[in-house]
Amino acid sequence: MLIQERYRLVKLIGDGGEYQTFLAVDENLFPPVSCIVHKFIQSQQKSTAFIDKVERLQKLNHHPQIPNLLAFFQEDKADYLVYEFIPGDSLNTILAKNGVFQEPQIWQILKSVLPVLDFIHRQQIIHCHLKPENLIIRESIFSETSDNLVKLALVNFASTQILKTANNSREQKIIGSPEYSAPEQLQGKPTFSSDLYSLGVTCIYLLTQIPPFNLFDVANNNWVWQDYLTQPVSEHLAYTLNKLINHDLQTRWKSTSEIITTLGIKNPHPRLSASISVSKNLTIKHNLDSQINTLAFTPNSQILASGDDSKNIKIWDVHTQRLITNISAHKQAVKSVAFSPNGQILASASDDKTIKLWNVHTWQEIITLKGHLHAVKSVAFNYEGNILASGSWDKTIKIWDVNTGAEICTLTGHQLQINAVAFSAKNDILASASCDRTVRLWKLQLDQKSPNCQYHLLATLLDHTRAVLAVACSANGQILATGSDDNTIKLWDIDTGELISTLLGHSWSVVGLAFTADSQTLISCSWDKTVKLWNVSKKSEIATLSGHFDSVSTVVISPNSQIIATGSRDKTIKLWNNWELGSN
């Protein structure tokens, strides 16, 4: 079944009575991307409660442990919510594979999930469906000595209730799974504490692998879960869990903040409260009638070039944000622009299969480079500026002589389309990223006696699980950053090809990367509408830039590291000027 002419419903994975949950793929993206679709049988879209619910759910986007709400719409008298797909095993699956959880793992789960619930509750949202099946883990939690919190994601927000309507006596809906639901929730009156109850029941089930209904003694009106333990737990954990699952609201933990404070849990995602302090956050909207695909600064940081879907290259004065000139020569969308290191030449690549070189002083075309058989997605100058590399969806990389416009050679080996190329400032190493999930490092050696070049493949980097969409080399020539459709950024040692670290934080494809001049900060942009800053040496997220209303397509930083420029599908360019890190 195809809905909205883009979402293909592949498999029914849940039926909640009022709604059905499907595994689906978004066929508008290449390659198609998995997603989760909730279909509500009875339309509520015109109700104020449903509209309020959708608006609140959108505020949860970009939390690293919550899937993004990608779309919502009505079709054939049914409402649909489209959510990001979170790959991994549920806690229920891990329980079936490995048997009962041990106490250290339960503490890790509490430390990971409670701050997420606190974040949700602060948005006046009650999840109402917390259970082992809806907690997805991306990394192993079975480490009793590790201080790292588990990478748990809380999914399935179809049953959520907004606080101001949750106690509406007119609704009286029984929502969620009865075996994990608090008594007040079964009466149609959930509170924030109801989610804490569900978390507690989840924990005692993981400790015993006994269905929750069998862990409660109805005759004596008390829980007997400790009678089913294969190994005893500490009094501290027993007290904590018993207070979570107490039927009496007055005795139970009343709020996430109360239990977080009591347990001394620190926020595992301090970056959520980080911010960027800017003296000017400017948005360029002048005659922008299509999405921005690419941006580039001149070496002196005074001029910005943009390429867009309307076939245009626009040249901007960075200081005044005024349009200097509009270049219209390509026949299809412009996907990449790059200035030569001396600032004399601008190169542009297009879906029309060509590359054009422009004189920066006159903005007149110097030459058109032809040879690719499919769209050209990326161009990059080498450090000296005498060589230009281009990557194409014809699966090849071409090397061009900038002075003559002659094609020097063609590099082959990738099995699928090439999305990005980048030169290292060190030893003319070229990196290429492809839909075949690999990154290749090439060593280019020009033969001075012939127009051909000798080259050899240094390494093929294999760790991404989806198409690699972006590459960037640090200015010191030591680190390669790669961004992928698997939502991750990976840092590699350029000399050895070894993986240094994987950076997690984006909730959708990472499509743009840029290093600061000192190689200490990496900037990334994503289809999740955000731009993130990362500390390279600490391999940690510093802050998030938000402001675009649609996917961010490209990010660059000026050579003087004073201005971050971002371009988006929302048809705007944002300049983050004189940025510095701060905190709220």
Coordinates of C-alpha atoms in Angstrom, one line a residue:
M1 CA 0.0 0.0 0.0
L2 CA 1.3 3.4 -1.0
I3 CA 0.2 6.6 0.9
Q4 CA 0.9 10.2 0.0
E5 CA 2.5 8.7 -3.1
R6 CA 5.7 8.2 -1.1
Y7 CA 5.3 6.0 2.0
R8 CA 5.1 2.3 1.1
L9 CA 3.5 0.2 4.0
V10 CA 5.6 -2.9 4.1
K11 CA 4.5 -4.8 7.2
L12 CA 1.9 -4.5 10.0
I13 CA 3.9 -4.7 13.2
G14 CA 1.3 -3.6 15.8
D15 CA -2.4 -3.2 16.2
G16 CA -3.4 -1.0 19.1
G17 CA -7.1 -1.1 18.5
E18 CA -7.4 2.6 17.8
Y19 CA -4.4 2.6 15.5
Q20 CA -2.2 0.3 13.5
T21 CA 1.6 0.5 13.3
F22 CA 3.4 -0.4 10.1
L23 CA 7.0 -0.7 9.1
A24 CA 7.3 1.4 5.9
V25 CA 9.8 2.9 3.5
D26 CA 10.0 6.4 2.2
E27 CA 10.3 5.9 -1.6
N28 CA 10.9 9.6 -2.2
L29 CA 14.4 9.3 -0.8
F30 CA 17.3 7.5 -2.5
P31 CA 18.0 4.9 -1.4
P32 CA 14.6 4.4 0.2
V33 CA 14.6 5.0 3.9
S34 CA 12.8 2.9 6.5
C35 CA 10.2 4.6 8.7
I36 CA 7.3 3.8 11.1
V37 CA 3.7 4.7 10.2
H38 CA 0.9 4.9 12.7
K39 CA -2.5 4.8 11.1
F40 CA -5.5 6.0 13.2
I41 CA -8.6 4.2 12.2
Q42 CA -11.0 7.0 13.2
S43 CA -9.9 10.4 12.0
Q44 CA -9.2 13.0 14.7
Q45 CA -7.3 15.5 12.6
K46 CA -9.9 18.3 12.9
S47 CA -10.1 18.0 16.7
T48 CA -8.3 20.6 18.8
A49 CA -6.8 17.8 21.0
F50 CA -5.2 16.0 18.0
I51 CA -3.8 19.2 16.6
D52 CA -2.4 20.1 20.0
K53 CA -1.0 16.6 20.3
V54 CA 0.9 16.8 17.0
E55 CA 2.3 20.2 17.9
R56 CA 3.6 18.8 21.2
L57 CA 5.1 15.7 19.6
Q58 CA 7.0 17.9 17.1
K59 CA 8.7 19.6 20.1
L60 CA 10.2 16.2 21.0
N61 CA 12.1 16.1 17.7
H62 CA 15.9 16.0 17.8
H63 CA 16.2 14.3 21.2
P64 CA 18.8 11.6 20.6
Q65 CA 16.7 9.0 22.4
I66 CA 13.3 9.8 20.7
P67 CA 12.5 9.2 17.1
N68 CA 11.6 12.2 15.0
L69 CA 8.0 12.9 13.9
L70 CA 8.7 13.2 10.1
A71 CA 5.2 13.9 8.8
F72 CA 1.5 13.8 9.7
F73 CA -1.5 13.9 7.3
Q74 CA -5.0 12.6 6.5
E75 CA -5.8 10.3 3.7
D76 CA -8.9 8.2 2.9
K77 CA -10.5 9.4 6.2
A78 CA -7.6 8.1 8.3
D79 CA -4.9 10.0 10.2
Y80 CA -1.3 9.1 9.8
L81 CA 1.8 9.9 11.8
V82 CA 5.2 9.1 10.2
Y83 CA 8.1 8.5 12.5
E84 CA 11.8 7.9 12.1
F85 CA 12.7 4.2 12.2
I86 CA 15.1 3.4 15.1
P87 CA 17.1 0.2 14.2
G88 CA 18.0 -2.2 17.0
D89 CA 16.7 -4.8 19.4
S90 CA 14.0 -4.1 21.9
L91 CA 14.6 -5.0 25.6
N92 CA 12.0 -7.7 25.1
T93 CA 14.1 -9.2 22.3
I94 CA 17.3 -9.0 24.4
L95 CA 15.4 -10.7 27.3
A96 CA 14.4 -13.6 25.0
K97 CA 18.0 -13.9 23.7
N98 CA 20.0 -13.6 26.9
G99 CA 17.6 -14.3 29.8
V100 CA 16.8 -12.2 32.8
F101 CA 18.6 -8.9 33.4
Q102 CA 20.9 -8.3 36.3
E103 CA 20.8 -5.5 38.8
P104 CA 23.6 -3.3 37.2
Q105 CA 21.7 -3.5 33.9
I106 CA 18.4 -2.3 35.6
W107 CA 20.2 0.6 37.1
Q108 CA 21.6 1.5 33.7
I109 CA 18.1 1.4 32.2
L110 CA 16.7 3.7 34.9
K111 CA 19.6 6.1 34.4
S112 CA 19.0 6.2 30.7
V113 CA 15.1 6.3 30.6
L114 CA 14.3 8.6 33.5
P115 CA 15.8 11.7 31.9
V116 CA 13.9 10.9 28.7
L117 CA 10.7 10.7 30.6
D118 CA 11.6 14.0 32.4
F119 CA 12.1 15.7 29.0
I120 CA 8.7 14.4 27.7
H121 CA 6.9 15.4 30.8
R122 CA 8.3 18.9 30.7
Q123 CA 6.4 19.2 27.3
Q124 CA 3.2 18.2 29.2
I125 CA 3.2 14.8 27.4
I126 CA 2.4 11.4 29.0
H127 CA 3.8 8.5 27.0
C128 CA 1.2 6.0 28.2
H129 CA 2.8 3.0 26.4
L130 CA 6.1 2.4 28.1
K131 CA 7.0 -1.3 28.0
P132 CA 10.0 -3.5 27.0
E133 CA 8.9 -3.7 23.3
N134 CA 9.0 0.1 23.1
L135 CA 12.6 0.5 24.4
I136 CA 15.1 0.0 21.6
I137 CA 18.8 -0.5 22.3
R138 CA 21.5 0.4 19.8
E139 CA 24.5 -0.8 21.8
S140 CA 25.1 -3.6 24.3
I141 CA 24.2 -2.7 27.8
F142 CA 25.7 -5.9 29.3
S143 CA 28.7 -4.2 31.0
E144 CA 28.6 -4.2 34.7
T145 CA 31.6 -1.9 35.1
S146 CA 31.0 0.6 32.3
D147 CA 30.0 4.1 33.3
N148 CA 28.5 4.8 29.9
L149 CA 24.8 5.0 29.9
V150 CA 22.9 2.7 27.6
K151 CA 21.9 4.0 24.2
L152 CA 18.2 3.4 24.7
A153 CA 15.5 4.9 22.5
L154 CA 11.9 5.3 23.6
V155 CA 9.5 4.7 20.7
N156 CA 5.8 4.5 19.8
F157 CA 4.2 7.9 20.7
A158 CA 0.9 7.0 19.1
S159 CA -0.8 6.6 22.5
T160 CA 0.6 9.7 24.1
Q161 CA -1.8 12.0 26.0
I162 CA -1.4 15.7 26.6
L163 CA -1.8 16.5 30.3
K164 CA -4.5 19.1 30.0
T165 CA -6.7 16.6 28.1
A166 CA -5.5 13.4 29.8
N167 CA -7.8 13.8 32.8
N168 CA -10.8 14.8 30.7
S169 CA -13.5 12.6 32.2
R170 CA -15.4 12.6 28.9
E171 CA -12.8 10.5 27.2
Q172 CA -12.4 7.6 29.6
K173 CA -10.2 5.7 27.2
I174 CA -8.2 2.7 28.3
I175 CA -4.8 3.3 26.5
G176 CA -1.6 1.4 26.5
S177 CA -0.9 -2.2 27.5
P178 CA -3.0 -3.3 30.5
E179 CA -0.2 -5.4 32.1
Y180 CA 2.1 -2.4 32.2
S181 CA -0.5 0.3 32.9
A182 CA -1.1 2.1 36.2
P183 CA -4.5 1.7 37.8
E184 CA -5.4 5.4 37.1
Q185 CA -4.4 4.9 33.5
L186 CA -6.7 1.9 33.1
Q187 CA -9.5 4.3 34.3
G188 CA -8.7 6.6 31.5
K189 CA -7.0 9.2 33.8
P190 CA -3.2 8.8 33.3
T191 CA -0.7 11.1 35.1
F192 CA 3.0 11.7 34.7
S193 CA 3.4 9.1 37.5
S194 CA 1.7 6.6 35.3
D195 CA 4.8 6.4 33.1
L196 CA 6.9 5.8 36.2
Y197 CA 4.7 2.9 37.1
S198 CA 5.1 1.4 33.6
L199 CA 8.9 1.8 33.9
G200 CA 8.9 0.0 37.2
V201 CA 6.8 -2.9 35.9
T202 CA 9.1 -3.1 32.9
C203 CA 12.1 -3.5 35.2
I204 CA 10.5 -6.2 37.4
Y205 CA 9.6 -8.1 34.2
L206 CA 13.1 -7.9 32.9
L207 CA 14.4 -9.1 36.3
T208 CA 12.1 -12.1 36.4
Q209 CA 10.9 -12.9 32.8
I210 CA 7.5 -13.5 34.4
P211 CA 4.4 -11.8 32.9
P212 CA 3.5 -8.8 35.1
F213 CA 0.0 -10.1 35.8
N214 CA 1.6 -13.1 37.5
L215 CA 3.8 -10.9 39.6
F216 CA 0.9 -9.4 41.5
D217 CA -1.0 -11.2 44.2
V218 CA -4.6 -10.1 43.8
A219 CA -5.8 -11.7 46.9
N220 CA -3.4 -9.9 49.1
N221 CA -3.2 -6.8 46.9
N222 CA 0.6 -6.7 46.7
W223 CA 3.5 -7.3 44.3
V224 CA 5.4 -10.6 44.8
W225 CA 8.0 -10.1 42.1
Q226 CA 10.9 -10.7 44.5
D227 CA 9.8 -14.2 45.0
Y228 CA 10.6 -15.0 41.4
L229 CA 14.1 -13.6 41.3
T230 CA 16.9 -16.0 40.3
Q231 CA 19.3 -13.7 42.2
P232 CA 18.5 -11.3 45.0
V233 CA 18.7 -7.6 44.4
S234 CA 19.9 -4.8 46.8
E235 CA 17.5 -3.2 49.2
H236 CA 18.1 0.1 47.4
L237 CA 16.9 -1.3 44.1
A238 CA 14.0 -3.1 45.7
Y239 CA 12.8 0.0 47.4
T240 CA 13.2 2.1 44.2
L241 CA 11.2 -0.3 42.1
N242 CA 8.5 -0.9 44.8
K243 CA 7.9 2.8 45.0
L244 CA 7.7 3.0 41.2
I245 CA 5.0 0.3 41.0
N246 CA 3.0 1.2 44.1
H247 CA -0.8 1.3 43.3
D248 CA -1.3 4.2 45.6
L249 CA -0.5 7.5 43.8
Q250 CA 0.3 9.2 47.1
T251 CA 3.0 6.7 47.9
R252 CA 4.5 6.3 44.4
W253 CA 7.2 8.5 43.1
K254 CA 5.3 11.6 42.1
S255 CA 7.5 13.0 39.3
T256 CA 10.6 12.1 37.3
S257 CA 12.4 15.1 38.8
E258 CA 11.8 13.7 42.3
I259 CA 13.3 10.2 41.5
I260 CA 16.1 11.7 39.4
T261 CA 17.2 13.9 42.3
T262 CA 16.9 11.1 44.8
L263 CA 19.0 8.7 42.7
G264 CA 21.5 11.4 41.8
I265 CA 21.1 10.9 38.1
K266 CA 22.9 13.4 35.9
N267 CA 21.5 14.5 32.6
P268 CA 23.2 12.1 30.1
H269 CA 22.6 14.6 27.3
P270 CA 23.8 18.0 28.6
R271 CA 24.2 19.2 25.0
L272 CA 20.4 19.5 24.9
S273 CA 20.8 22.6 27.1
A274 CA 23.7 23.9 25.1
S275 CA 23.4 26.9 22.8
I276 CA 25.3 29.0 20.4
S277 CA 25.7 32.7 21.2
V278 CA 25.8 34.8 18.1
S279 CA 26.0 38.5 17.5
K280 CA 24.2 38.1 14.2
N281 CA 22.0 35.3 13.1
L282 CA 21.1 36.4 9.6
T283 CA 18.8 34.8 7.1
I284 CA 19.3 35.4 3.4
K285 CA 16.0 35.2 1.5
H286 CA 16.7 37.5 -1.4
N287 CA 15.2 35.9 -4.5
L288 CA 15.6 32.4 -3.2
D289 CA 13.0 30.3 -4.9
S290 CA 14.3 26.8 -4.5
Q291 CA 16.2 24.6 -2.0
I292 CA 19.9 25.4 -1.4
N293 CA 22.1 22.5 -2.2
T294 CA 25.6 23.8 -1.7
L295 CA 27.7 26.7 -0.3
A296 CA 31.3 27.9 -0.5
F297 CA 33.3 30.8 0.9
T298 CA 36.2 32.5 -0.9
P299 CA 39.5 32.1 0.9
N300 CA 39.3 35.7 2.2
S301 CA 35.8 34.9 3.7
Q302 CA 34.2 37.9 2.0
I303 CA 32.1 36.2 -0.6
L304 CA 29.7 33.3 -0.4
A305 CA 28.5 31.3 -3.4
S306 CA 25.3 29.2 -3.3
G307 CA 24.0 26.6 -5.7
D308 CA 20.3 25.7 -5.8
D309 CA 17.7 23.6 -7.6
S310 CA 16.7 26.4 -9.9
K311 CA 19.9 25.9 -11.8
N312 CA 21.4 29.1 -10.4
I313 CA 24.7 30.1 -8.7
K314 CA 24.2 33.1 -6.6
I315 CA 27.2 35.2 -5.4
W316 CA 26.7 37.1 -2.1
D317 CA 28.6 39.8 -0.2
V318 CA 29.0 38.3 3.2
H319 CA 29.3 41.6 5.0
T320 CA 26.2 43.2 3.5
Q321 CA 24.3 40.0 2.7
R322 CA 23.5 41.5 -0.7
L323 CA 23.4 39.6 -4.0
I324 CA 26.4 40.5 -6.1
T325 CA 25.4 38.5 -9.2
N326 CA 23.2 35.6 -10.3
I327 CA 24.9 33.1 -12.7
S328 CA 22.5 31.0 -14.7
A329 CA 24.2 28.7 -17.1
H330 CA 23.6 25.1 -15.9
K331 CA 20.6 23.3 -17.4
Q332 CA 19.8 21.4 -14.2
A333 CA 20.2 21.8 -10.4
V334 CA 23.6 22.9 -9.1
K335 CA 24.8 20.4 -6.5
S336 CA 28.3 21.6 -5.6
V337 CA 30.4 24.7 -5.7
A338 CA 34.0 25.2 -4.6
F339 CA 36.6 28.1 -4.8
S340 CA 40.2 27.4 -5.7
P341 CA 42.7 28.0 -2.9
N342 CA 43.9 31.2 -4.5
G343 CA 40.3 32.5 -4.8
Q344 CA 40.6 33.0 -8.6
I345 CA 38.3 30.3 -9.8
L346 CA 34.9 29.0 -8.9
A347 CA 34.0 25.5 -9.9
S348 CA 30.3 24.4 -10.1
A349 CA 28.9 20.9 -10.6
S350 CA 25.4 20.1 -11.8
D351 CA 22.9 17.4 -12.4
D352 CA 23.3 18.3 -16.1
K353 CA 26.4 16.1 -16.1
T354 CA 28.8 19.1 -16.5
I355 CA 31.3 21.1 -14.4
K356 CA 31.9 24.7 -15.1
L357 CA 34.9 26.9 -14.2
W358 CA 34.2 30.6 -13.6
N359 CA 36.5 33.7 -13.4
V360 CA 35.9 35.2 -9.9
H361 CA 36.8 38.7 -11.1
T362 CA 34.4 38.8 -14.0
W363 CA 32.0 35.9 -13.1
Q364 CA 32.4 34.8 -16.7
E365 CA 32.6 31.2 -17.7
I366 CA 36.1 29.9 -18.4
I367 CA 35.3 26.4 -19.6
T368 CA 32.8 23.6 -19.4
L369 CA 34.2 20.2 -18.4
K370 CA 32.3 17.4 -20.0
G371 CA 32.9 13.6 -19.6
H372 CA 30.6 12.4 -16.9
L373 CA 27.7 10.2 -18.0
H374 CA 25.4 11.1 -15.1
A375 CA 24.8 13.9 -12.6
V376 CA 27.9 15.4 -11.0
K377 CA 27.3 15.7 -7.2
S378 CA 30.6 17.1 -5.9
V379 CA 33.8 19.0 -6.9
A380 CA 36.9 19.7 -4.9
F381 CA 40.3 21.5 -5.5
N382 CA 43.5 20.0 -4.3
Y383 CA 45.7 22.0 -1.9
E384 CA 47.7 23.6 -4.7
G385 CA 44.6 24.4 -6.7
N386 CA 46.0 22.9 -10.0
I387 CA 43.8 19.8 -9.8
L388 CA 40.0 19.4 -9.6
A389 CA 38.3 16.2 -8.7
S390 CA 34.6 15.5 -9.5
G391 CA 32.4 12.7 -8.2
S392 CA 29.4 11.6 -10.2
W393 CA 26.4 9.3 -10.1
D394 CA 28.0 7.5 -13.0
K395 CA 30.2 5.8 -10.3
T396 CA 33.4 7.5 -11.4
I397 CA 35.7 10.2 -10.1
K398 CA 37.4 12.3 -12.7
I399 CA 40.6 14.3 -12.3
W400 CA 40.9 17.5 -14.2
D401 CA 43.8 19.9 -15.0
V402 CA 42.5 23.3 -13.9
N403 CA 44.9 25.2 -16.1
T404 CA 43.9 23.5 -19.4
G405 CA 40.6 22.0 -18.6
A406 CA 41.8 18.6 -19.8
E407 CA 40.6 15.4 -18.2
I408 CA 43.7 13.7 -16.7
C409 CA 42.2 10.4 -15.6
T410 CA 39.2 8.5 -14.3
L411 CA 39.1 6.6 -11.0
T412 CA 36.8 3.6 -10.8
G413 CA 36.0 1.1 -8.2
H414 CA 32.9 2.2 -6.4
Q415 CA 29.9 0.0 -7.0
L416 CA 27.3 2.7 -6.7
Q417 CA 26.8 6.4 -7.1
I418 CA 29.4 8.8 -5.7
N419 CA 28.0 11.5 -3.5
A420 CA 31.1 13.5 -2.3
V421 CA 34.8 14.0 -2.8
A422 CA 37.3 15.9 -0.7
F423 CA 41.1 16.4 -0.8
S424 CA 43.3 16.3 2.2
A425 CA 45.8 19.1 2.6
K426 CA 48.4 16.4 3.2
N427 CA 50.0 14.5 0.3
D428 CA 47.2 14.9 -2.2
I429 CA 45.1 12.2 -0.7
L430 CA 41.6 12.1 -2.2
A431 CA 38.5 10.8 -0.3
S432 CA 35.4 9.6 -2.1
A433 CA 32.0 8.7 -0.6
S434 CA 29.5 6.5 -2.3
C435 CA 26.0 4.9 -2.0
D436 CA 27.8 1.6 -1.8
R437 CA 28.4 2.4 1.9
T438 CA 32.2 2.8 1.5
V439 CA 34.7 5.6 1.5
R440 CA 37.8 5.2 -0.6
L441 CA 41.1 6.9 -0.1
W442 CA 43.2 7.5 -3.2
K443 CA 46.8 8.6 -3.6
L444 CA 47.3 10.8 -6.6
Q445 CA 50.7 11.1 -8.3
L446 CA 50.9 13.2 -11.4
D447 CA 53.3 12.1 -14.1
Q448 CA 55.2 15.1 -15.2
K449 CA 56.1 13.5 -18.6
S450 CA 52.6 12.7 -19.7
P451 CA 49.0 14.0 -19.4
N452 CA 48.0 10.9 -17.4
C453 CA 48.2 10.5 -13.7
Q454 CA 49.3 7.5 -11.8
Y455 CA 47.1 6.6 -8.8
H456 CA 46.5 3.8 -6.4
L457 CA 43.9 2.9 -3.9
L458 CA 45.2 3.4 -0.4
A459 CA 42.2 2.1 1.6
T460 CA 38.5 1.3 1.5
L461 CA 36.8 2.3 4.7
L462 CA 34.0 -0.1 5.7
D463 CA 31.9 0.7 8.7
H464 CA 28.8 2.7 7.6
T465 CA 25.7 0.7 7.2
R466 CA 24.0 2.9 4.6
A467 CA 25.0 5.3 1.8
V468 CA 27.9 7.7 2.7
L469 CA 26.8 11.2 1.7
A470 CA 29.5 13.6 3.0
V471 CA 33.2 13.8 3.5
A472 CA 35.5 16.4 5.0
C473 CA 39.3 16.5 5.8
S474 CA 40.7 18.4 8.7
A475 CA 43.0 21.3 7.9
N476 CA 46.0 19.5 9.5
G477 CA 45.5 16.5 7.2
Q478 CA 45.1 14.0 10.0
I479 CA 41.4 13.3 10.3
L480 CA 38.7 12.4 7.8
A481 CA 35.0 12.8 8.8
T482 CA 32.3 11.0 6.9
G483 CA 28.5 11.4 7.2
S484 CA 26.0 8.8 6.3
D485 CA 22.4 7.9 5.7
D486 CA 22.8 5.7 8.8
N487 CA 22.6 9.0 10.8
T488 CA 26.1 8.7 12.1
I489 CA 29.4 10.6 11.6
K490 CA 32.6 8.6 11.7
L491 CA 36.1 10.0 12.3
W492 CA 39.0 8.2 10.6
D493 CA 42.8 8.4 10.7
I494 CA 43.8 9.5 7.2
D495 CA 47.2 7.9 7.4
T496 CA 46.1 4.5 8.6
G497 CA 42.5 4.3 7.5
E498 CA 41.6 3.2 11.0
L499 CA 38.2 4.2 12.6
I500 CA 38.8 6.6 15.5
S501 CA 35.2 7.2 16.7
T502 CA 31.5 7.2 15.7
L503 CA 29.6 10.3 16.6
L504 CA 25.9 9.8 17.4
G505 CA 23.3 12.6 17.8
H506 CA 21.6 13.3 14.5
S507 CA 18.3 11.6 14.0
W508 CA 18.4 11.6 10.2
S509 CA 20.9 11.4 7.3
V510 CA 24.1 13.5 7.8
V511 CA 24.6 15.3 4.5
G512 CA 27.2 18.0 5.2
L513 CA 30.5 18.3 7.2
A514 CA 33.1 21.0 7.7
F515 CA 36.1 21.5 10.0
T516 CA 37.2 24.7 11.6
A517 CA 40.7 26.0 10.5
D518 CA 42.3 24.7 13.8
S519 CA 40.9 21.2 13.1
Q520 CA 39.4 21.2 16.7
T521 CA 35.7 21.5 15.8
L522 CA 33.6 19.6 13.3
I523 CA 30.3 21.0 12.1
S524 CA 27.6 18.7 10.7
C525 CA 24.2 19.2 9.1
S526 CA 21.4 16.8 8.6
W527 CA 18.0 16.2 7.2
D528 CA 16.8 16.4 10.8
K529 CA 16.8 20.2 10.3
T530 CA 19.7 20.7 12.7
V531 CA 23.4 21.7 12.6
K532 CA 25.6 20.2 15.3
L533 CA 29.1 21.2 16.6
W534 CA 31.5 18.5 17.8
N535 CA 34.7 18.6 19.8
V536 CA 37.1 16.5 17.7
S537 CA 39.6 15.7 20.4
K538 CA 36.9 14.7 23.0
K539 CA 34.7 13.1 20.3
S540 CA 31.7 14.7 21.9
E541 CA 28.8 17.0 20.9
I542 CA 29.2 20.6 21.9
A543 CA 25.9 22.2 20.8
T544 CA 23.1 22.3 18.3
L545 CA 22.1 25.1 16.0
S546 CA 18.4 25.1 15.2
G547 CA 16.4 27.5 13.1
H548 CA 15.8 26.0 9.7
F549 CA 12.2 24.7 9.1
D550 CA 13.2 21.9 6.7
S551 CA 16.2 19.7 6.0
V552 CA 19.6 21.3 6.2
S553 CA 21.4 20.4 2.9
T554 CA 24.8 22.0 3.3
V555 CA 27.1 23.6 5.9
V556 CA 30.4 25.5 5.5
I557 CA 32.6 27.6 7.7
S558 CA 34.5 30.6 6.6
P559 CA 38.3 30.2 6.3
N560 CA 38.7 32.6 9.2
S561 CA 36.3 30.4 11.3
Q562 CA 34.1 33.4 12.1
I563 CA 31.0 32.6 10.2
I564 CA 29.0 29.4 9.8
A565 CA 26.8 29.3 6.8
T566 CA 23.9 26.8 6.3
G567 CA 21.6 26.1 3.4
S568 CA 18.3 24.3 3.6
R569 CA 15.4 22.9 1.7
D570 CA 13.4 25.7 3.3
K571 CA 15.0 28.0 0.6
T572 CA 17.0 30.0 3.1
I573 CA 20.7 30.6 3.9
K574 CA 21.5 31.3 7.5
L575 CA 24.7 33.0 8.7
W576 CA 25.9 32.4 12.2
N577 CA 28.3 35.3 12.8
N578 CA 31.0 35.6 15.5
W579 CA 29.7 32.4 17.0
E580 CA 30.9 31.2 20.4
L581 CA 29.8 28.4 22.7
G582 CA 27.6 29.2 25.6
S583 CA 25.1 27.5 27.8
N584 CA 21.6 28.2 28.9

